[in-house]
Every structure is written in C-alpha cells, then in structure tokens.
mmCIF file of C-alpha atoms in Angstrom:
data_model
loop_
_atom_site.group_PDB
_atom_site.id
_atom_site.type_symbol
_atom_site.label_atom_id
_atom_site.label_comp_id
_atom_site.label_asym_id
_atom_site.label_seq_id
_atom_site.Cartn_x
_atom_site.Cartn_y
_atom_site.Cartn_z
ATOM 1 C CA MET A 1 -26.231 20.129 -53.519
ATOM 2 C CA ALA A 2 -25.148 23.773 -53.244
ATOM 3 C CA ALA A 3 -29.020 24.613 -52.910
ATOM 4 C CA ASP A 4 -29.772 22.051 -50.238
ATOM 5 C CA THR A 5 -26.778 23.317 -48.289
ATOM 6 C CA SER A 6 -27.843 26.964 -48.458
ATOM 7 C CA ARG A 7 -31.572 26.092 -47.669
ATOM 8 C CA SER A 8 -30.316 24.150 -44.733
ATOM 9 C CA VAL A 9 -28.172 27.072 -43.482
ATOM 10 C CA THR A 10 -30.806 29.546 -44.057
ATOM 11 C CA GLY A 11 -33.682 27.272 -42.211
ATOM 12 C CA ALA A 12 -31.243 26.800 -39.096
ATOM 13 C CA ALA A 13 -30.600 30.654 -39.114
ATOM 14 C CA ALA A 14 -34.286 31.105 -39.119
ATOM 15 C CA GLY A 15 -35.048 28.296 -36.587
ATOM 16 C CA GLU A 16 -32.503 30.059 -34.187
ATOM 17 C CA THR A 17 -34.066 33.291 -34.786
ATOM 18 C CA THR A 18 -37.477 31.972 -33.945
ATOM 19 C CA LEU A 19 -36.133 30.055 -30.927
ATOM 20 C CA ALA A 20 -34.563 33.279 -29.944
ATOM 21 C CA GLY A 21 -37.666 35.178 -30.214
ATOM 22 C CA ARG A 22 -39.691 32.892 -28.153
ATOM 23 C CA GLY A 23 -40.445 33.715 -24.414
ATOM 24 C CA PRO A 24 -40.120 31.008 -21.728
ATOM 25 C CA GLY A 25 -43.403 29.272 -22.319
ATOM 26 C CA PRO A 26 -45.089 26.706 -20.201
ATOM 27 C CA GLY A 27 -42.641 24.487 -18.547
ATOM 28 C CA ARG A 28 -39.723 26.449 -19.607
ATOM 29 C CA THR A 29 -37.017 28.244 -17.498
ATOM 30 C CA THR A 30 -34.728 30.821 -18.350
ATOM 31 C CA ALA A 31 -30.683 30.738 -17.607
ATOM 32 C CA LYS A 32 -31.139 33.521 -15.066
ATOM 33 C CA SER A 33 -33.746 31.521 -13.129
ATOM 34 C CA ASP A 34 -31.327 28.532 -12.867
ATOM 35 C CA ALA A 35 -28.609 30.167 -11.676
ATOM 36 C CA PRO A 36 -29.569 30.699 -7.929
ATOM 37 C CA ALA A 37 -30.690 26.729 -7.789
ATOM 38 C CA ALA A 38 -27.030 25.675 -9.366
ATOM 39 C CA ALA A 39 -25.254 28.003 -6.840
ATOM 40 C CA SER A 40 -26.912 26.575 -3.776
ATOM 41 C CA PRO A 41 -24.281 23.640 -2.529
ATOM 42 C CA ARG A 42 -27.012 22.895 0.011
ATOM 43 C CA GLY A 43 -29.894 22.516 -2.528
ATOM 44 C CA GLY A 44 -27.767 20.327 -4.598
ATOM 45 C CA PHE A 45 -26.723 18.063 -1.406
ATOM 46 C CA ARG A 46 -30.385 17.769 -0.578
ATOM 47 C CA ARG A 47 -31.637 16.683 -3.911
ATOM 48 C CA ALA A 48 -28.510 14.045 -3.960
ATOM 49 C CA LEU A 49 -29.609 12.670 -0.987
ATOM 50 C CA ALA A 50 -33.113 12.540 -1.889
ATOM 51 C CA THR A 51 -32.170 10.971 -5.079
ATOM 52 C CA HIS A 52 -30.023 8.484 -4.216
ATOM 53 C CA TRP A 53 -30.988 7.632 -0.314
ATOM 54 C CA TYR A 54 -30.855 4.187 -0.958
ATOM 55 C CA ALA A 55 -26.984 4.411 -1.719
ATOM 56 C CA TRP A 56 -26.375 6.711 1.140
ATOM 57 C CA THR A 57 -28.399 4.182 3.622
ATOM 58 C CA MET A 58 -25.957 1.150 2.144
ATOM 59 C CA VAL A 59 -22.734 3.049 2.700
ATOM 60 C CA ALA A 60 -23.551 4.543 6.078
ATOM 61 C CA PRO A 61 -22.839 1.324 8.117
ATOM 62 C CA VAL A 62 -19.606 1.026 6.388
ATOM 63 C CA VAL A 63 -18.536 4.683 7.007
ATOM 64 C CA LEU A 64 -19.800 4.203 10.605
ATOM 65 C CA VAL A 65 -17.389 1.187 11.239
ATOM 66 C CA LEU A 66 -14.376 2.594 9.590
ATOM 67 C CA GLY A 67 -14.916 5.684 11.532
ATOM 68 C CA VAL A 68 -14.828 3.649 14.765
ATOM 69 C CA ILE A 69 -12.319 1.223 13.594
ATOM 70 C CA VAL A 70 -9.784 3.577 11.940
ATOM 71 C CA GLY A 71 -10.872 7.256 12.760
ATOM 72 C CA TRP A 72 -11.029 6.947 16.652
ATOM 73 C CA PRO A 73 -7.791 5.227 16.962
ATOM 74 C CA LEU A 74 -6.019 7.843 14.526
ATOM 75 C CA VAL A 75 -7.527 10.637 16.503
ATOM 76 C CA ARG A 76 -6.569 9.154 20.103
ATOM 77 C CA GLY A 77 -3.067 8.311 18.514
ATOM 78 C CA VAL A 78 -2.603 12.107 17.365
ATOM 79 C CA TYR A 79 -3.732 13.183 20.912
ATOM 80 C CA LEU A 80 -1.439 11.078 22.509
ATOM 81 C CA SER A 81 1.479 12.077 20.653
ATOM 82 C CA LEU A 82 0.807 15.679 22.096
ATOM 83 C CA THR A 83 1.315 14.483 25.634
ATOM 84 C CA ASP A 84 3.586 12.735 28.213
ATOM 85 C CA ALA A 85 1.555 9.629 28.410
ATOM 86 C CA SER A 86 3.307 6.428 29.587
ATOM 87 C CA GLU A 87 2.552 3.269 31.621
ATOM 88 C CA ARG A 88 3.199 5.161 34.885
ATOM 89 C CA ASN A 89 0.668 8.105 34.303
ATOM 90 C CA VAL A 90 -2.178 6.651 32.316
ATOM 91 C CA ALA A 91 -5.688 5.512 34.015
ATOM 92 C CA ARG A 92 -5.361 2.098 35.381
ATOM 93 C CA THR A 93 -7.231 -0.191 37.806
ATOM 94 C CA ILE A 94 -5.268 -2.137 40.288
ATOM 95 C CA GLY A 95 -7.752 -4.492 42.134
ATOM 96 C CA VAL A 96 -10.505 -2.325 43.502
ATOM 97 C CA ARG A 97 -8.599 0.741 43.373
ATOM 98 C CA HIS A 98 -8.748 2.994 40.349
ATOM 99 C CA ILE A 99 -6.031 5.558 39.371
ATOM 100 C CA GLU A 100 -6.812 8.287 37.229
ATOM 101 C CA ALA A 101 -4.661 9.474 34.811
ATOM 102 C CA THR A 102 -1.959 12.261 35.394
ATOM 103 C CA TYR A 103 -0.193 12.679 31.911
ATOM 104 C CA GLU A 104 0.030 16.196 30.489
ATOM 105 C CA PHE A 105 -0.052 18.009 27.157
ATOM 106 C CA VAL A 106 3.307 18.799 26.123
ATOM 107 C CA GLY A 107 2.736 19.928 22.357
ATOM 108 C CA LEU A 108 5.284 19.056 19.651
ATOM 109 C CA ASP A 109 8.012 18.069 22.345
ATOM 110 C CA ASN A 110 7.505 14.348 21.517
ATOM 111 C CA TYR A 111 7.951 15.192 17.701
ATOM 112 C CA ALA A 112 11.133 17.052 18.453
ATOM 113 C CA ALA A 113 12.672 14.291 20.520
ATOM 114 C CA VAL A 114 11.789 11.783 17.985
ATOM 115 C CA LEU A 115 13.293 13.707 14.965
ATOM 116 C CA GLY A 116 16.584 14.706 16.903
ATOM 117 C CA ASP A 117 17.342 10.804 17.938
ATOM 118 C CA PRO A 118 19.846 9.274 15.573
ATOM 119 C CA VAL A 119 17.604 5.825 16.224
ATOM 120 C CA PHE A 120 14.699 7.530 14.027
ATOM 121 C CA TRP A 121 17.122 8.139 11.047
ATOM 122 C CA GLN A 122 18.722 4.718 11.618
ATOM 123 C CA ARG A 123 15.225 2.850 11.295
ATOM 124 C CA LEU A 124 13.964 5.209 8.515
ATOM 125 C CA VAL A 125 17.371 4.573 6.591
ATOM 126 C CA TRP A 126 16.743 0.766 6.749
ATOM 127 C CA THR A 127 12.979 0.891 6.409
ATOM 128 C CA VAL A 128 13.593 2.697 3.210
ATOM 129 C CA VAL A 129 16.256 0.360 1.805
ATOM 130 C CA TRP A 130 14.131 -2.643 2.892
ATOM 131 C CA THR A 131 11.053 -1.228 0.921
ATOM 132 C CA VAL A 132 12.725 -0.151 -2.131
ATOM 133 C CA VAL A 133 14.647 -3.482 -2.419
ATOM 134 C CA CYS A 134 11.403 -5.516 -1.690
ATOM 135 C CA VAL A 135 9.344 -3.786 -4.123
ATOM 136 C CA CYS A 136 11.875 -3.832 -6.990
ATOM 137 C CA VAL A 137 12.704 -7.385 -6.750
ATOM 138 C CA THR A 138 8.885 -8.222 -6.376
ATOM 139 C CA PHE A 139 8.043 -6.467 -9.225
ATOM 140 C CA ALA A 140 10.817 -7.802 -11.312
ATOM 141 C CA LEU A 141 10.100 -11.562 -10.447
ATOM 142 C CA GLY A 142 6.260 -10.893 -10.748
ATOM 143 C CA LEU A 143 6.467 -9.175 -14.404
ATOM 144 C CA ALA A 144 8.922 -12.183 -15.403
ATOM 145 C CA LEU A 145 6.481 -14.962 -14.019
ATOM 146 C CA ALA A 146 3.397 -13.202 -15.623
ATOM 147 C CA THR A 147 5.187 -12.941 -18.984
ATOM 148 C CA MET A 148 5.893 -16.517 -18.976
ATOM 149 C CA LEU A 149 2.502 -17.600 -17.623
ATOM 150 C CA ASN A 150 0.937 -15.401 -20.294
ATOM 151 C CA ARG A 151 2.187 -17.834 -23.015
ATOM 152 C CA ARG A 152 0.054 -21.044 -23.940
ATOM 153 C CA PHE A 153 1.997 -24.428 -22.748
ATOM 154 C CA ARG A 154 0.893 -27.297 -21.388
ATOM 155 C CA GLY A 155 0.336 -27.426 -17.425
ATOM 156 C CA ARG A 156 -0.293 -23.373 -17.547
ATOM 157 C CA ALA A 157 -2.863 -23.848 -14.542
ATOM 158 C CA ALA A 158 -0.933 -26.109 -12.535
ATOM 159 C CA TYR A 159 1.879 -23.677 -12.558
ATOM 160 C CA ARG A 160 -0.449 -20.587 -11.947
ATOM 161 C CA MET A 161 -1.949 -22.371 -8.912
ATOM 162 C CA ALA A 162 1.654 -23.285 -7.468
ATOM 163 C CA LEU A 163 2.998 -19.693 -7.820
ATOM 164 C CA ILE A 164 -0.359 -18.482 -6.418
ATOM 165 C CA LEU A 165 -0.190 -20.544 -2.985
ATOM 166 C CA PRO A 166 1.970 -18.686 -0.856
ATOM 167 C CA TRP A 167 -0.533 -16.004 -1.278
ATOM 168 C CA ALA A 168 -3.247 -18.427 -0.063
ATOM 169 C CA VAL A 169 -1.198 -19.358 3.077
ATOM 170 C CA PRO A 170 -1.722 -16.909 6.068
ATOM 171 C CA GLY A 171 1.388 -14.762 6.643
ATOM 172 C CA PHE A 172 2.294 -15.999 10.113
ATOM 173 C CA VAL A 173 2.328 -19.625 8.963
ATOM 174 C CA SER A 174 4.690 -18.928 6.007
ATOM 175 C CA VAL A 175 7.065 -16.593 8.292
ATOM 176 C CA PHE A 176 7.089 -19.539 10.959
ATOM 177 C CA ALA A 177 7.906 -22.039 8.427
ATOM 178 C CA TRP A 178 10.764 -19.942 6.751
ATOM 179 C CA ARG A 179 12.154 -19.455 10.509
ATOM 180 C CA PHE A 180 12.405 -23.218 10.700
ATOM 181 C CA LEU A 181 14.095 -23.209 7.024
ATOM 182 C CA PHE A 182 16.441 -20.742 8.305
ATOM 183 C CA ASN A 183 17.148 -22.384 11.713
ATOM 184 C CA ARG A 184 21.209 -22.455 12.051
ATOM 185 C CA ASP A 185 21.361 -26.045 13.484
ATOM 186 C CA ASN A 186 18.449 -27.800 12.509
ATOM 187 C CA GLY A 187 17.179 -25.968 9.454
ATOM 188 C CA ILE A 188 16.789 -27.306 6.128
ATOM 189 C CA LEU A 189 18.768 -24.912 4.221
ATOM 190 C CA ASN A 190 21.863 -25.547 6.252
ATOM 191 C CA LYS A 191 21.416 -29.072 5.962
ATOM 192 C CA VAL A 192 21.368 -29.086 2.062
ATOM 193 C CA LEU A 193 24.485 -27.037 2.496
ATOM 194 C CA ASP A 194 26.217 -29.374 4.858
ATOM 195 C CA GLY A 195 25.497 -32.206 2.587
ATOM 196 C CA GLY A 196 27.518 -30.232 -0.336
ATOM 197 C CA GLY A 197 30.439 -29.396 1.940
ATOM 198 C CA ILE A 198 29.675 -25.889 2.813
ATOM 199 C CA SER A 199 29.586 -24.614 6.399
ATOM 200 C CA ALA A 200 25.942 -23.436 8.109
ATOM 201 C CA VAL A 201 25.141 -19.975 7.174
ATOM 202 C CA PRO A 202 24.115 -17.899 10.270
ATOM 203 C CA TRP A 203 20.740 -16.467 8.419
ATOM 204 C CA LEU A 204 19.091 -14.948 11.461
ATOM 205 C CA ASP A 205 22.234 -14.567 13.459
ATOM 206 C CA ASP A 206 24.293 -12.153 11.383
ATOM 207 C CA PRO A 207 23.101 -8.802 10.679
ATOM 208 C CA THR A 208 23.778 -8.933 6.927
ATOM 209 C CA TRP A 209 22.346 -12.510 6.470
ATOM 210 C CA ALA A 210 19.311 -11.541 8.351
ATOM 211 C CA LYS A 211 18.363 -8.645 6.479
ATOM 212 C CA LEU A 212 18.823 -10.758 3.365
ATOM 213 C CA SER A 213 16.422 -13.286 4.956
ATOM 214 C CA VAL A 214 13.796 -10.974 5.698
ATOM 215 C CA ILE A 215 13.810 -9.365 2.436
ATOM 216 C CA ALA A 216 14.029 -12.834 0.760
ATOM 217 C CA VAL A 217 10.848 -13.786 2.691
ATOM 218 C CA ASN A 218 8.712 -10.785 2.107
ATOM 219 C CA VAL A 219 9.476 -11.139 -1.884
ATOM 220 C CA TRP A 220 8.291 -14.846 -1.627
ATOM 221 C CA LEU A 221 5.118 -13.459 0.293
ATOM 222 C CA GLY A 222 4.384 -10.583 -2.395
ATOM 223 C CA VAL A 223 5.447 -12.027 -5.764
ATOM 224 C CA PRO A 224 2.081 -14.066 -6.247
ATOM 225 C CA PHE A 225 -0.017 -10.585 -5.815
ATOM 226 C CA MET A 226 2.447 -8.750 -8.192
ATOM 227 C CA MET A 227 2.160 -11.819 -10.786
ATOM 228 C CA VAL A 228 -1.633 -11.955 -10.806
ATOM 229 C CA ALA A 229 -2.155 -8.335 -10.982
ATOM 230 C CA LEU A 230 0.426 -7.955 -13.932
ATOM 231 C CA LEU A 231 -0.922 -10.986 -15.854
ATOM 232 C CA GLY A 232 -4.133 -9.557 -15.691
ATOM 233 C CA GLY A 233 -2.805 -6.327 -17.254
ATOM 234 C CA LEU A 234 -0.515 -8.535 -19.842
ATOM 235 C CA GLN A 235 -4.237 -10.113 -20.961
ATOM 236 C CA SER A 236 -5.517 -6.779 -21.376
ATOM 237 C CA ILE A 237 -3.235 -5.873 -24.164
ATOM 238 C CA PRO A 238 -4.290 -6.686 -27.609
ATOM 239 C CA GLY A 239 -2.513 -9.528 -29.342
ATOM 240 C CA GLU A 240 -2.988 -7.576 -32.687
ATOM 241 C CA LEU A 241 -0.550 -5.173 -31.605
ATOM 242 C CA TYR A 242 2.270 -7.891 -31.047
ATOM 243 C CA GLU A 243 1.279 -9.479 -34.339
ATOM 244 C CA ALA A 244 1.609 -5.841 -36.152
ATOM 245 C CA ALA A 245 5.024 -5.297 -34.416
ATOM 246 C CA GLU A 246 6.257 -8.761 -35.307
ATOM 247 C CA MET A 247 5.234 -8.102 -39.154
ATOM 248 C CA ASP A 248 7.160 -4.815 -38.959
ATOM 249 C CA GLY A 249 10.283 -6.678 -38.014
ATOM 250 C CA ALA A 250 10.198 -5.857 -34.238
ATOM 251 C CA GLY A 251 12.363 -8.243 -32.266
ATOM 252 C CA PRO A 252 11.215 -9.715 -28.783
ATOM 253 C CA TRP A 253 13.001 -6.945 -26.525
ATOM 254 C CA GLN A 254 11.461 -4.153 -28.978
ATOM 255 C CA ARG A 255 7.883 -5.744 -28.447
ATOM 256 C CA PHE A 256 8.402 -5.862 -24.803
ATOM 257 C CA ARG A 257 9.601 -2.513 -24.650
ATOM 258 C CA HIS A 258 7.400 -0.530 -26.879
ATOM 259 C CA ILE A 259 4.117 -2.638 -26.322
ATOM 260 C CA THR A 260 4.289 -4.569 -23.009
ATOM 261 C CA LEU A 261 5.464 -1.883 -20.554
ATOM 262 C CA PRO A 262 3.007 1.072 -21.828
ATOM 263 C CA GLY A 263 0.316 -1.301 -21.824
ATOM 264 C CA LEU A 264 1.192 -2.333 -18.167
ATOM 265 C CA ARG A 265 1.801 1.217 -16.997
ATOM 266 C CA ALA A 266 -1.597 1.993 -15.256
ATOM 267 C CA VAL A 267 -1.577 -1.423 -13.764
ATOM 268 C CA SER A 268 2.234 -1.174 -12.655
ATOM 269 C CA MET A 269 1.441 2.424 -10.833
ATOM 270 C CA THR A 270 -1.152 0.910 -8.803
ATOM 271 C CA VAL A 271 0.514 -2.372 -7.543
ATOM 272 C CA VAL A 272 3.778 -0.544 -6.919
ATOM 273 C CA LEU A 273 2.153 2.234 -4.905
ATOM 274 C CA LEU A 274 0.087 -0.576 -2.745
ATOM 275 C CA SER A 275 3.346 -3.067 -2.705
ATOM 276 C CA THR A 276 5.127 -0.008 -1.204
ATOM 277 C CA ILE A 277 2.712 0.847 1.445
ATOM 278 C CA TRP A 278 2.430 -2.678 2.420
ATOM 279 C CA THR A 279 6.146 -3.529 2.596
ATOM 280 C CA PHE A 280 6.766 -0.079 4.528
ATOM 281 C CA ASN A 281 4.423 -1.452 7.234
ATOM 282 C CA MET A 282 5.422 -4.915 6.971
ATOM 283 C CA PHE A 283 5.376 -5.830 10.776
ATOM 284 C CA PRO A 284 4.697 -9.631 10.749
ATOM 285 C CA VAL A 285 7.749 -10.703 8.851
ATOM 286 C CA ILE A 286 10.166 -8.651 10.666
ATOM 287 C CA PHE A 287 8.731 -9.242 14.023
ATOM 288 C CA LEU A 288 8.032 -12.741 13.706
ATOM 289 C CA LEU A 289 11.190 -13.596 11.842
ATOM 290 C CA THR A 290 13.828 -11.908 13.703
ATOM 291 C CA ARG A 291 12.128 -9.692 16.171
ATOM 292 C CA GLY A 292 14.180 -6.851 15.107
ATOM 293 C CA GLY A 293 17.311 -8.768 15.560
ATOM 294 C CA PRO A 294 20.140 -9.592 15.958
ATOM 295 C CA GLY A 295 20.594 -6.790 18.409
ATOM 296 C CA ASP A 296 18.340 -4.117 16.288
ATOM 297 C CA SER A 297 19.771 -4.696 12.854
ATOM 298 C CA THR A 298 16.485 -5.548 10.974
ATOM 299 C CA GLU A 299 14.110 -3.026 13.372
ATOM 300 C CA ILE A 300 12.050 -0.867 11.039
ATOM 301 C CA LEU A 301 9.809 1.949 11.614
ATOM 302 C CA VAL A 302 6.576 0.008 12.641
ATOM 303 C CA THR A 303 8.465 -2.386 14.709
ATOM 304 C CA GLN A 304 10.280 0.178 16.711
ATOM 305 C CA ALA A 305 6.606 1.908 17.254
ATOM 306 C CA PHE A 306 5.430 -1.650 18.702
ATOM 307 C CA ARG A 307 8.405 -2.301 20.894
ATOM 308 C CA GLN A 308 7.982 1.359 22.798
ATOM 309 C CA ALA A 309 4.205 0.694 23.150
ATOM 310 C CA PHE A 310 4.306 -3.012 24.367
ATOM 311 C CA ILE A 311 7.756 -4.405 25.009
ATOM 312 C CA ALA A 312 9.763 -1.467 26.406
ATOM 313 C CA SER A 313 9.519 -0.803 30.380
ATOM 314 C CA PRO A 314 7.865 1.377 31.167
ATOM 315 C CA ARG A 315 5.706 1.305 28.038
ATOM 316 C CA ASP A 316 6.006 4.862 26.366
ATOM 317 C CA PHE A 317 2.551 5.198 24.601
ATOM 318 C CA ALA A 318 3.133 8.749 23.617
ATOM 319 C CA GLY A 319 6.401 7.908 22.043
ATOM 320 C CA SER A 320 4.824 4.908 20.272
ATOM 321 C CA ALA A 321 2.117 7.318 18.771
ATOM 322 C CA THR A 322 4.541 9.884 17.609
ATOM 323 C CA TRP A 323 6.243 6.971 15.607
ATOM 324 C CA GLY A 324 2.995 6.090 14.432
ATOM 325 C CA VAL A 325 1.964 9.548 13.330
ATOM 326 C CA LEU A 326 5.336 10.122 11.662
ATOM 327 C CA ILE A 327 4.663 6.859 9.673
ATOM 328 C CA LEU A 328 1.603 8.012 8.481
ATOM 329 C CA GLY A 329 2.974 11.419 7.566
ATOM 330 C CA LEU A 330 5.750 9.830 5.462
ATOM 331 C CA LEU A 331 3.453 7.656 3.644
ATOM 332 C CA MET A 332 0.853 10.426 3.123
ATOM 333 C CA ILE A 333 4.064 12.444 1.523
ATOM 334 C CA PHE A 334 4.985 9.716 -0.664
ATOM 335 C CA ALA A 335 1.217 9.211 -1.925
ATOM 336 C CA LEU A 336 0.921 12.934 -2.909
ATOM 337 C CA VAL A 337 4.489 13.027 -4.734
ATOM 338 C CA TYR A 338 3.720 9.784 -6.617
ATOM 339 C CA ARG A 339 0.290 11.141 -7.407
ATOM 340 C CA ARG A 340 1.733 14.317 -8.753
ATOM 341 C CA SER A 341 4.411 12.481 -10.566
ATOM 342 C CA LEU A 342 1.570 10.269 -12.473
ATOM 343 C CA ARG A 343 -0.242 13.273 -13.530
ATOM 344 C CA LYS A 344 3.007 14.783 -15.050
ATOM 345 C CA GLN A 345 3.244 11.666 -17.249
ATOM 346 C CA GLY A 346 -0.306 11.806 -18.057
ATOM 347 C CA GLU A 347 -1.722 9.188 -16.054
ATOM 348 C CA VAL A 348 -4.762 9.726 -14.134
ATOM 349 C CA TRP A 349 -5.059 8.566 -10.441
#
C-alpha cells in the first residue's frame, strides 16, 4: 500500500512537470492571452447577449412596460416635487383655449416645507404604529393558523379553503362589507351588541375605535397570505427533526422554539418585508373605510398624498409628489436596514 502511494505521488509530480514543460499546443491558450478578454466588460456583455439573445428578447417587453408604467411616473413625480406645480399653474385646456404651464423650479423647498410641517410627523407616527401593529398581529395569527392546519384532522381542506376565502375576495368588496358591519345604526355588530344589552359602539365615529377598526380589517385581509406562506414553510421542515426531538424528551414549546421558528426564518423574513411594504401603502382600507376620519385621525402618508393631489382645493401636485417621494425614500431605507440586519444574522437576501 505504501509502494502504491509513493508511485502515485511520483507519477503525479512527473505529470505536473511534463505539463509544465509543454508549450501552448494547438487549441491551447495561455493565461496571459486570456487576461485581456476577461478584463473587457464590453466583450463579456456582447458574448452574453449573443449567447442568451432569446432570453433578452423575452425580457425586453416586460422591461419596457415596467419602464413606462413605473419608471416614467417616478421620474415625473421626482421632477414635480422640485417645482411649485399646482392646479392653478399647470398646463390645461379650457374649451378651445389651451393655457401653458407656468410653474417654476423651486429646488428642495417643498421637502423643507413638508419636513417642517407637524402634520407630516403626525401622519408618519400613526403610519408606523399602524404598520407595526398590523404586521405583528397578522404574523401571529397567520403562524397560529398555519401551525394548526399543518396537522392532520378531519375537514382540514375545508378549513383551509374557508381561511383563504378573504384573500380571494376583491379588497374593495371586503372593505365595503366591513363598512356595513361597522355601521353605528344598522350595522350587524351593533345589532348583536344591542341584543346583549350593550350600547352601540361608534366604530367609525370615534378616533380610537376607528383606528382599531381599520387595523382589524387590514389584519383580516392579510392573514390568508401570511397563513399560506407560513404553511408552505412548515411543510418544508423535515418531520424527522420533530420525531428526534420528541424522542429526546423535548416538549411542544421546545420543539416549536428550536425547530419550527428556525425552520421558518427564511420564509418569515420575506413575508414580513412584503407585509410591511403593503401595509405601509395600504390605501384602500383607510380611504374606503374611514376616508381618513373621523377628522384626520386615521390618515396615513399615502392617503394624505392622495388628498393633496385630488381632494384639496387647489390641488397641490408638487406637494403630493413630495409626499410620494418621501414615502418611497422611507421604504427604501427600511429595506436597506432590513437587508443589512439579515446579513448580520447570516441570511442571504
């Protein structure tokens, strides 16, 4: 065995010497000749385009549509936020007469005005509270339901379909249904309370109850997505881990803490990020249920931007665009901080 090993080592060394002594034969290139080609980004892009031209062709329409639908409005919004554009000075046509735009470039004045306005900070505080509460409650309920539905029991498919149903109903239909339920005089909820001898609750007429109402509706709309995503994550955890832990004497809470939660980490990070972005910009629930009221108690950043652009008189397009750019900036900062925290925890995203 020792002789064979020495022979192999000797042969390998001889082979290396022979290969090292060979010059670049036909079809061979040296490392020196490969360096300029690898260092040319233009040549690499051309080779990738020539090799994957079919993929580029298929992706090009999508990129073009996204550029028109997302890119152009974003660029236009950033530009308007740097002007004093309003309903009074934008280009418009009255009858046969066309009036040219007269708004001017004002730089960062709009941002200074918005950031110096107490209304912005009030809306920001409530938006953050609304987002954090909705995401936390949605995640907790989604995880609880996913854990229960991950077990085998009779009628599990029917329960899954019933819990996914709110996700299938259009959002505005669900909000209008909840608005009817919350009606103070004729709503079903107050009718039930009245039957139990409890006075009617001003669900949408009191600031505190209105905030609780919009949170409840948003949670009801968001739980199905969270449940389905977490249920998929639970089903990807090997059952052998639970069996081994149970044999070692681990209780239900220990198995949940040391197996379920670590196994759901990747899925949880993704759904929490998506849910945060969606809730932060959840316009339909707030506007259709309370229209920001009573007063402005449930107004969030996106509804305030909409109000300035389409409801206020005169409509302030520059101010609305400024609010929109600030909302985008806040979400980008959150995504970057979130991504950095994931990398520190060893997660790849």
